[in-house]
Amino acid sequence: MKPVIPVYDICAIAQKTIDENDLLIERFSMYLQTRKKLWLPHRHSFYHLVMFTKGGGGHTIDFVQFPVVPFQIYFMIPGQVHSWDFEGEMDGYVINFSSEFFQPFLKDPDYLDQFSFFKGNCESSVVSLTESERERIVMLFEYMLEESSLEDKGKTDIIRALLLELFMRVDRIVLSSTSQLPKHNSNYHILREYQRLIDLHFATLKLPGEYVSFLNVTVDHLNEICKEFLGQSSGQLIRNRILLEAKRLLVNADLSISEIAYQLNFSDNSYFTKFFKKYTQITPESFRKQALIKVV
């Protein structure tokens, strides 16, 4: 039995064999014309970002729906579940790049992890551009489109530099539009490290108290930090990550509910079902059936 949600690599999306740099840049209207299958739920094995300049309807990232808004940009990391439900004439820009794309350019292999929109948290993945930044960001996309069409050996590094400028400008918008303190703030650093640790250990470390020794803080202080920046308790961050992984696994028809419970380190299938229903108001089986309906 194949997975309900297909996983596309960057060559399949490009519909051709692309160069070793694993990069695709297109106008979004052109991208949509020949990729109708992407309207249905699917996963990418690469990084994916789209900026809308025209259109309506909605799109879904990891089972959370967002309305399409002009000059909205969304970012996705490999493995997230995604679908579209657009209305009217759509346009904008799309960029796909592999996990290896920046390796020859950056010494830090985890450089992208510093940006909140590349954390795999869907609520942080969608950003509305400020009017003051729109012109410059549109220009960056146009420059990248122009470079991608050239036959020049230096074009890839130019695109990498332009793309990094794009990330930093969007990150500036994110920081200025929230209550988050600057990145050098020690509490902000603790939060980001906590989120990173959750991503690594959520299946085995399920209580905030199991993380504090890594962070050199108390449970109470960690809880205060999470509420200060995110309005959520430290325990909620762990539960949300477990639930997200559970949903991603549930849309894979190859896995039974018991196998998913085992992968997430629940003692038995019953405990996993109770946990899932408590925080989603729906059983794992019902969630899977609803996901199947959306794909058919």
PDB file of N, CA, C and O in Angstrom, residues 8 15 29 31-40 42 84:
ATOM      1  N   TYR A   8       7.062  14.471  -3.100  1.00  0.00           N
ATOM      2  CA  TYR A   8       7.685  14.852  -4.361  1.00  0.00           C
ATOM      3  C   TYR A   8       9.086  15.383  -4.120  1.00  0.00           C
ATOM      4  O   TYR A   8       9.302  16.200  -3.215  1.00  0.00           O
ATOM      5  N   GLN A  15       9.715  18.747 -13.135  1.00  0.00           N
ATOM      6  CA  GLN A  15       9.292  17.977 -14.298  1.00  0.00           C
ATOM      7  C   GLN A  15      10.428  17.801 -15.311  1.00  0.00           C
ATOM      8  O   GLN A  15      10.223  17.685 -16.508  1.00  0.00           O
ATOM      9  N   SER A  29       2.247  31.830 -11.571  1.00  0.00           N
ATOM     10  CA  SER A  29       1.213  31.516 -12.568  1.00  0.00           C
ATOM     11  C   SER A  29       1.693  30.420 -13.514  1.00  0.00           C
ATOM     12  O   SER A  29       0.934  29.515 -13.869  1.00  0.00           O
ATOM     13  N   TYR A  31       4.056  28.200 -12.800  1.00  0.00           N
ATOM     14  CA  TYR A  31       4.254  27.012 -11.963  1.00  0.00           C
ATOM     15  C   TYR A  31       2.960  26.223 -11.819  1.00  0.00           C
ATOM     16  O   TYR A  31       2.949  24.991 -11.869  1.00  0.00           O
ATOM     17  N   LEU A  32       1.845  26.937 -11.658  1.00  0.00           N
ATOM     18  CA  LEU A  32       0.551  26.283 -11.448  1.00  0.00           C
ATOM     19  C   LEU A  32       0.021  25.595 -12.697  1.00  0.00           C
ATOM     20  O   LEU A  32      -0.674  24.585 -12.609  1.00  0.00           O
ATOM     21  N   GLN A  33       0.335  26.141 -13.856  1.00  0.00           N
ATOM     22  CA  GLN A  33      -0.282  25.666 -15.092  1.00  0.00           C
ATOM     23  C   GLN A  33      -0.041  24.182 -15.350  1.00  0.00           C
ATOM     24  O   GLN A  33      -0.917  23.480 -15.847  1.00  0.00           O
ATOM     25  N   THR A  34       1.140  23.692 -15.008  1.00  0.00           N
ATOM     26  CA  THR A  34       1.500  22.316 -15.345  1.00  0.00           C
ATOM     27  C   THR A  34       1.653  21.429 -14.118  1.00  0.00           C
ATOM     28  O   THR A  34       2.199  20.323 -14.222  1.00  0.00           O
ATOM     29  N   ARG A  35       1.163  21.878 -12.970  1.00  0.00           N
ATOM     30  CA  ARG A  35       1.345  21.102 -11.745  1.00  0.00           C
ATOM     31  C   ARG A  35       0.030  21.005 -10.964  1.00  0.00           C
ATOM     32  O   ARG A  35      -0.034  21.319  -9.775  1.00  0.00           O
ATOM     33  N   LYS A  36      -1.013  20.564 -11.631  1.00  0.00           N
ATOM     34  CA  LYS A  36      -2.331  20.472 -11.009  1.00  0.00           C
ATOM     35  C   LYS A  36      -2.370  19.489  -9.848  1.00  0.00           C
ATOM     36  O   LYS A  36      -3.173  19.624  -8.924  1.00  0.00           O
ATOM     37  N   LYS A  37      -1.494  18.481  -9.865  1.00  0.00           N
ATOM     38  CA  LYS A  37      -1.490  17.491  -8.790  1.00  0.00           C
ATOM     39  C   LYS A  37      -1.119  18.100  -7.442  1.00  0.00           C
ATOM     40  O   LYS A  37      -1.415  17.532  -6.391  1.00  0.00           O
ATOM     41  N   LEU A  38      -0.476  19.274  -7.467  1.00  0.00           N
ATOM     42  CA  LEU A  38      -0.051  19.903  -6.218  1.00  0.00           C
ATOM     43  C   LEU A  38      -1.202  20.572  -5.483  1.00  0.00           C
ATOM     44  O   LEU A  38      -1.019  21.036  -4.361  1.00  0.00           O
ATOM     45  N   TRP A  39      -2.381  20.610  -6.089  1.00  0.00           N
ATOM     46  CA  TRP A  39      -3.544  21.143  -5.382  1.00  0.00           C
ATOM     47  C   TRP A  39      -3.972  20.181  -4.272  1.00  0.00           C
ATOM     48  O   TRP A  39      -4.547  20.588  -3.274  1.00  0.00           O
ATOM     49  N   LEU A  40      -3.707  18.882  -4.469  1.00  0.00           N
ATOM     50  CA  LEU A  40      -4.066  17.869  -3.472  1.00  0.00           C
ATOM     51  C   LEU A  40      -2.973  17.783  -2.404  1.00  0.00           C
ATOM     52  O   LEU A  40      -1.828  18.178  -2.643  1.00  0.00           O
ATOM     53  N   HIS A  42       0.118  16.932  -0.305  1.00  0.00           N
ATOM     54  CA  HIS A  42       1.374  16.319  -0.700  1.00  0.00           C
ATOM     55  C   HIS A  42       2.489  16.808   0.223  1.00  0.00           C
ATOM     56  O   HIS A  42       2.301  17.754   0.989  1.00  0.00           O
ATOM     57  N   TRP A  84      -3.461  23.184  -1.792  1.00  0.00           N
ATOM     58  CA  TRP A  84      -3.965  24.485  -2.240  1.00  0.00           C
ATOM     59  C   TRP A  84      -5.453  24.413  -2.543  1.00  0.00           C
ATOM     60  O   TRP A  84      -5.978  23.387  -2.963  1.00  0.00           O
TER      61      TRP A  84
END
